[in-house]
Coordinates of C-alpha atoms in Angstrom, one line a residue:
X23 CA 164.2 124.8 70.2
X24 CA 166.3 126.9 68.2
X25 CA 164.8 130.1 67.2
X26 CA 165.8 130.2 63.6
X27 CA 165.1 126.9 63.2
X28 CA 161.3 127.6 64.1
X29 CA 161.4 130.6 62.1
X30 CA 162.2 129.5 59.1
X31 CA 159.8 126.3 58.6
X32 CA 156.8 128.3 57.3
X33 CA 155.0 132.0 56.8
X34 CA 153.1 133.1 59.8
X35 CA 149.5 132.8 60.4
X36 CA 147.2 133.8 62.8
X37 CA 147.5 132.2 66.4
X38 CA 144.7 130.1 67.8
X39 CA 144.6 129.0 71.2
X40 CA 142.4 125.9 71.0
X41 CA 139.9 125.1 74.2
X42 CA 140.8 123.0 77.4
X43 CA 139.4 119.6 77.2
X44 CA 139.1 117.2 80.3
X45 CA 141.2 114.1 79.4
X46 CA 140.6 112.3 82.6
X47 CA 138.8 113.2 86.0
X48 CA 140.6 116.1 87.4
X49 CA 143.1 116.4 84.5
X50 CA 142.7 119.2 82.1
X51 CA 144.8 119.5 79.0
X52 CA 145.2 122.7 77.1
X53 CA 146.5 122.0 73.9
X54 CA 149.6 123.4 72.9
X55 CA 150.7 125.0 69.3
X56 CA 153.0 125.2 66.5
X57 CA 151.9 128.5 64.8
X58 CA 154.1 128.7 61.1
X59 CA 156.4 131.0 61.5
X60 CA 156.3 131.1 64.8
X61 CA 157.7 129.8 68.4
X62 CA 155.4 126.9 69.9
X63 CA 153.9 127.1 72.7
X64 CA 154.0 123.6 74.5
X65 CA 151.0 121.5 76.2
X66 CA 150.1 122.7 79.4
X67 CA 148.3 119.9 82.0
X68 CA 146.4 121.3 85.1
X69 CA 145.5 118.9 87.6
X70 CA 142.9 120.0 90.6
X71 CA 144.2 119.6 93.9
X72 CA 142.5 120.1 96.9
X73 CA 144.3 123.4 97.5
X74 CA 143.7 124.6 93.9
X75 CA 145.2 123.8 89.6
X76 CA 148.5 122.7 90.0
X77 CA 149.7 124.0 85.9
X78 CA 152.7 121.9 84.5
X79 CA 154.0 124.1 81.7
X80 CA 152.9 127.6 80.9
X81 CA 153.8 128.1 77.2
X82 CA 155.5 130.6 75.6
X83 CA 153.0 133.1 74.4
X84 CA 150.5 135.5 75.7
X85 CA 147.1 134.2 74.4
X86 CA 148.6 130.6 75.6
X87 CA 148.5 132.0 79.2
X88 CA 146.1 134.1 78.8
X89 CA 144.1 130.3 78.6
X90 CA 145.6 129.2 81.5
X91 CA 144.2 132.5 83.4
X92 CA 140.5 132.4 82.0
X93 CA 140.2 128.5 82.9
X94 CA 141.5 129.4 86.5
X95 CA 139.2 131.8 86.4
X96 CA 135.9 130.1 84.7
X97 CA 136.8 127.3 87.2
X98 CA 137.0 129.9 90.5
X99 CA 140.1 128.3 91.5
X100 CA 143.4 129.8 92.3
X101 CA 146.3 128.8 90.8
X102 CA 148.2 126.8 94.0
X103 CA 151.5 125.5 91.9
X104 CA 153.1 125.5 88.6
X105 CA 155.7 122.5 87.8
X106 CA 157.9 123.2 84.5
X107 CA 159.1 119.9 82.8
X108 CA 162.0 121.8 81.6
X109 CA 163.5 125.0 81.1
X110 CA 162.6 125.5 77.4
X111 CA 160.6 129.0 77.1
X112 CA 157.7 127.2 74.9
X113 CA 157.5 125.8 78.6
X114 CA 158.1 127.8 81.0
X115 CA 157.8 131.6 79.2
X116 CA 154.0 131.5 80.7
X117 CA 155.4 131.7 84.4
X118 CA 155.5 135.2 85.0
X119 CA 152.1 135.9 83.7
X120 CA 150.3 133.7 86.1
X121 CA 152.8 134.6 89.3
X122 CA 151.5 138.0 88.0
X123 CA 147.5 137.1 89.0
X124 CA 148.4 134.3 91.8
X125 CA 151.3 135.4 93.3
X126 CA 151.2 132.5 96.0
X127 CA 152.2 129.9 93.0
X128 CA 154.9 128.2 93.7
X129 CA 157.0 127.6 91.0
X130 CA 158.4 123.8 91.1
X131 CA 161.5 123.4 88.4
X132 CA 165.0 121.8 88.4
X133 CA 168.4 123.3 88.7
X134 CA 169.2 123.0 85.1
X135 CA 167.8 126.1 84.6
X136 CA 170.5 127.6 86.3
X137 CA 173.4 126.4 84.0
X138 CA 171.5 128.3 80.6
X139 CA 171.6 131.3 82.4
X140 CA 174.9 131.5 83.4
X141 CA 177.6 133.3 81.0
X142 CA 177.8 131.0 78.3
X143 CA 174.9 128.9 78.5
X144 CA 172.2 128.0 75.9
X145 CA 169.6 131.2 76.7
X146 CA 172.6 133.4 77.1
X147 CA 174.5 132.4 73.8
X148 CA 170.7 132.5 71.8
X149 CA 171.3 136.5 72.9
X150 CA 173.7 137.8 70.8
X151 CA 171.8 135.7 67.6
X152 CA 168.2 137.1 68.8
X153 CA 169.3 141.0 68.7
X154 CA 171.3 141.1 65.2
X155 CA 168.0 139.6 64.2
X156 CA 165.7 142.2 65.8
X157 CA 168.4 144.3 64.0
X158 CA 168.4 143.2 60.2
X159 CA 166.5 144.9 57.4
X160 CA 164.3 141.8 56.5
X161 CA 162.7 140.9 59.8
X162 CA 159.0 140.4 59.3
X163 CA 157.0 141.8 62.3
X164 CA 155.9 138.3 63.2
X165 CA 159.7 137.7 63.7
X166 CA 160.1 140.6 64.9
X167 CA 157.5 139.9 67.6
X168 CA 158.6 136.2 68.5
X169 CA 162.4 137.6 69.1
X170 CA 160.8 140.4 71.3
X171 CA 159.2 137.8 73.3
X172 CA 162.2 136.2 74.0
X173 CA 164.1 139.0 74.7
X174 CA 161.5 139.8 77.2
X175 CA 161.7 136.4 78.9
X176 CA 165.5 136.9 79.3
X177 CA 165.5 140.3 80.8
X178 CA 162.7 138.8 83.7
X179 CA 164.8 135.6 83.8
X180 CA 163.8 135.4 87.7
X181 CA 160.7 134.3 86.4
X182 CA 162.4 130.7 85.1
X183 CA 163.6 130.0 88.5
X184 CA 162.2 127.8 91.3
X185 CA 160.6 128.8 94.1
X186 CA 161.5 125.1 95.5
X187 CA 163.7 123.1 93.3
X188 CA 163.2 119.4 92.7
X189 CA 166.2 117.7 93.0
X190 CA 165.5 114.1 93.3
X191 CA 162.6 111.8 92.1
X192 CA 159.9 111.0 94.6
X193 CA 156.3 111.4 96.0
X194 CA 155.1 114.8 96.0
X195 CA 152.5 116.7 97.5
X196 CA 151.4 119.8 95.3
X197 CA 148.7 121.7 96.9
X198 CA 147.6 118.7 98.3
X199 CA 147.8 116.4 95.2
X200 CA 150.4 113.8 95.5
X201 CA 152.5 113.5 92.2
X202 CA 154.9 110.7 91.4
X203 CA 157.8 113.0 90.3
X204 CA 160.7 111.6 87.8
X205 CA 163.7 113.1 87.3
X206 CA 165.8 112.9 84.1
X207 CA 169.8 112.3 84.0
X208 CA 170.1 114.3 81.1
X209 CA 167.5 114.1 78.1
X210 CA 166.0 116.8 76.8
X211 CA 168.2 118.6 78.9
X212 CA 170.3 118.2 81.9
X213 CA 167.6 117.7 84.1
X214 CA 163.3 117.0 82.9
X215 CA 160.6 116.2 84.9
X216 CA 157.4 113.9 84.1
X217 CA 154.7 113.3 86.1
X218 CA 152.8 110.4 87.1
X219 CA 149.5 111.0 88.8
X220 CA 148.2 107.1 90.0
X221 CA 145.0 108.4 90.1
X222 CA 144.2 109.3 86.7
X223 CA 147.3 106.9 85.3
X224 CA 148.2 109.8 83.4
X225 CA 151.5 110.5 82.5
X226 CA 152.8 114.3 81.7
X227 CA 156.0 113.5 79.5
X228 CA 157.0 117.3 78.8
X229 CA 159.4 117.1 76.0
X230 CA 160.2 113.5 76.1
X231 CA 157.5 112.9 73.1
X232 CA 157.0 115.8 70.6
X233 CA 155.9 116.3 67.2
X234 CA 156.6 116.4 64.4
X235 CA 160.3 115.6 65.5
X236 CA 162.1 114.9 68.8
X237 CA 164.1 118.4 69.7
X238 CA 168.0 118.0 69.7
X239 CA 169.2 121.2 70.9
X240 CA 169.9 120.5 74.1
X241 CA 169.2 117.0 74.4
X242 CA 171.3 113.4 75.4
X243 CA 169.4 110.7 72.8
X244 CA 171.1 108.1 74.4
X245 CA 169.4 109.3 78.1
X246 CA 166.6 110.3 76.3
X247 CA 166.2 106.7 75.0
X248 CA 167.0 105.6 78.4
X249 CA 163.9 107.9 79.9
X250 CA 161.4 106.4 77.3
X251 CA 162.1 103.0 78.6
X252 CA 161.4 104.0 82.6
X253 CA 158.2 106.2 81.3
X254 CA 157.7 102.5 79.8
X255 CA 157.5 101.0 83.2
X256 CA 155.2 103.1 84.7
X257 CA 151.4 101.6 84.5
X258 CA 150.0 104.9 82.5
X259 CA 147.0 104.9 80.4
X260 CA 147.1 108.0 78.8
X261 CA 150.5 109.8 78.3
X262 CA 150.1 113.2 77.4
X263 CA 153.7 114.8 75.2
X264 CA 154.7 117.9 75.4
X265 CA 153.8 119.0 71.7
X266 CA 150.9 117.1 70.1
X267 CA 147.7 115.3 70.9
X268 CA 147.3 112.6 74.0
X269 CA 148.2 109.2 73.8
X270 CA 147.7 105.6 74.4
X271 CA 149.9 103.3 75.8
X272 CA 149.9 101.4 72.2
X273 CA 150.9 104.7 70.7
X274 CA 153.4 105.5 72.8
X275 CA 155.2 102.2 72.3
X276 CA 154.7 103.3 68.7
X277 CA 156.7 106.7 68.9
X278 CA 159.4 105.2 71.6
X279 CA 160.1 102.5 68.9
X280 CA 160.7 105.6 66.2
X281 CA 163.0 107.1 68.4
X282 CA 165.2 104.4 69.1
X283 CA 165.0 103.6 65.0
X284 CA 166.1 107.2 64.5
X285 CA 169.2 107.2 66.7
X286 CA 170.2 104.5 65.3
X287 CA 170.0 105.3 61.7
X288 CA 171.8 108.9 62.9
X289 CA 174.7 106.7 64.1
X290 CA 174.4 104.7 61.1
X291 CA 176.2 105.7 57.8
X292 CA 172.6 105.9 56.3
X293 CA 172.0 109.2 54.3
X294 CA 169.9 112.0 56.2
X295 CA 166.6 111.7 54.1
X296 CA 166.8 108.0 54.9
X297 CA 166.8 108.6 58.5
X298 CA 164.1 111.7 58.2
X299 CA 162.4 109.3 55.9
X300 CA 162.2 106.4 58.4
X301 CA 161.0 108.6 61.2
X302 CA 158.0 110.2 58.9
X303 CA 157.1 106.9 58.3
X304 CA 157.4 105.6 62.1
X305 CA 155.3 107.7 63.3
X306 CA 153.1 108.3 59.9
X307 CA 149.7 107.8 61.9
X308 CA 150.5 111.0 64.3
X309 CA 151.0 113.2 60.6
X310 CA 148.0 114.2 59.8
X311 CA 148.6 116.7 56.7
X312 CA 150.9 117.3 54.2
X313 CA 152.5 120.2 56.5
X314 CA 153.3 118.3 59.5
X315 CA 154.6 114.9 57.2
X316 CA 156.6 117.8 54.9
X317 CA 157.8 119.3 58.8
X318 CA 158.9 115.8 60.3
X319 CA 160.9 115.5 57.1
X320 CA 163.1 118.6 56.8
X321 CA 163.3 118.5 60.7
X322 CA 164.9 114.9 60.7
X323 CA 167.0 115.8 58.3
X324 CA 168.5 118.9 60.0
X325 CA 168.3 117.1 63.0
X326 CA 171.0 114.1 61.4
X327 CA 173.4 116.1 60.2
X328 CA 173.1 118.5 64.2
X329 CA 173.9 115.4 65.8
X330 CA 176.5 114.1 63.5
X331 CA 178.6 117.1 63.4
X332 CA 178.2 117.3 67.2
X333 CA 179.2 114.0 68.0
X334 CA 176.2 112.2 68.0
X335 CA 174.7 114.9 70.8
X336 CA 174.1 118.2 72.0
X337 CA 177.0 120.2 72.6
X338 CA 175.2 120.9 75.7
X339 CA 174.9 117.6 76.7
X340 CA 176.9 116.5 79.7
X341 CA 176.6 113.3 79.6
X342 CA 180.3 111.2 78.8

């Protein structure tokens, strides 16, 4: 996402970083936030191997990793892999932290990484926009401290890298855990993963479902749309997003049909606050206060008029 974006939704409060909970034998969620006024951090899912916690996603913040480390550590297992769905930093920021204490993690990631660092790209154009900030007069030093972090990200870039990229969708073995690995043709971004571990029939979606809005910055819908329906296919039971609480197979037909109803009212002639509207209302029994129903709201509606003016996607899109 956007820093400004995030910045400007709410006044900061203090972070939390809310406990692990086991959502399935061997699968471990550890819930993800969306701090007002600040940068989310996104769900992070640690599956046990036989080799030790394969982490998918590391967040963006310290006390979020900081999580990651003391559940390693309470569990007296090393940390064997790390997968990022996606280059997003609320995703992916975490890495160097935990390369930090298990330096033997490898780091599994796509290539699409590689085309937001280079001159030009997303991460490198969000530069220029994150140091006037640091630079004005009425920075608050919680805004102060979420540009820092991502100024800090991008001067250790190495960190968002892979130590083995994945390239192709497949069967995976990740310290001895095998992973059915799907790769996105453009999405959320040019390239997402989501897991599919037959054991558990868990599914780890990244962010193909998020709350309290789908993020456009980067994304395809129409691929996105596309993605939903193979996720769709797959026999999960419990599909875990990439910002909000797990979900059932029921539910996630419930967001997927939001989605679609969403694009479509974007490439409708409908006015913004009907489509922002339509998607508070499609997905009213995920909203559980007046913050997050007031959030999906002004999100939608700055997310019509980004898509209009852009063509109906991301500038960053590839896709024809």
């Amino acid at each position: 996402m956007m820093l400004p974006l995030i910045l400007a939704i709410a006044q900061a409060t203090a972070p939390t970083a809310p406990p692990p909970r086991e959502i399935a034998p061997g699968v471990t969620l550890l819930p993800g936030g969306f701090e007002p006024g600040r940068g989310p951090d996104g769900n992070t899912i640690v599956f046990d191997a036989p080799d030790g916690l394969v982490v998918v996603d590391t967040g963006r913040h310290a006390w979020h990793s900081d999580g990651i480390l003391a559940y390693a550590e309470a569990r007296q297992r090393p940390i064997a892999a790390i997968v990022n769905t996606h280059w997003h930093l609320d995703h992916s920021s975490g890495n160097g932290r935990l390369k930090a204490r298990y330096p033997n993690a490898t780091v599994f990631t796509t290539t699409a990484i590689d085309r937001v660092l280079a001159p030009g790209g997303f991460l490198v154009r969000n530069l220029e926009g994150a140091r006037a900030m640091l630079g004005g007069s009425e920075i608050t030093d919680v805004q102060r401290e979420e540009v820092q972090i991502f100024l800090a990200t991008m001067e250790n870039s190495s960190i968002l890298r892979p130590d083995v990229s994945m390239q192709r969708s497949g069967r995976y073995n990740f310290a001895r855990r095998r992973l059915d690995v799907h790769i996105t043709d453009g999405a959320v971004t040019d390239a997402d993963i989501w897991l599919y571990d037959r054991r558990s029939r868990v599914v780890a979606l990244g962010d193909l479902v998020t709350f309290p809005t789908p993020f456009f910055e980067t994304a395809c819908p129409e691929r996105w749309r596309a993605a939903l329906d193979e996720v769709w296919a797959t026999p999960f039971r419990t599909a875990v997003p990439g910002h909000g609480e797990p979900m059932t197979r029921e539910q996630f037909a419930t967001w997927r049909t939001a989605y679609g109803a969403f694009i479509d009212c974007v490439n409708s002639t409908a006015e913004a606050s009907q489509c922002a509207n339509g998607w508070r209302d499609g997905v009213a029994q995920f909203l559980s206060d007046d913050r997050s129903r007031t959030a999906a709201v002004q999100m939608g509606e700055y997310y019509v008029g980004y898509l209009r003016e852009n063509g109906g996607k991301s500038p960053d899109c590839l896709a024809s």
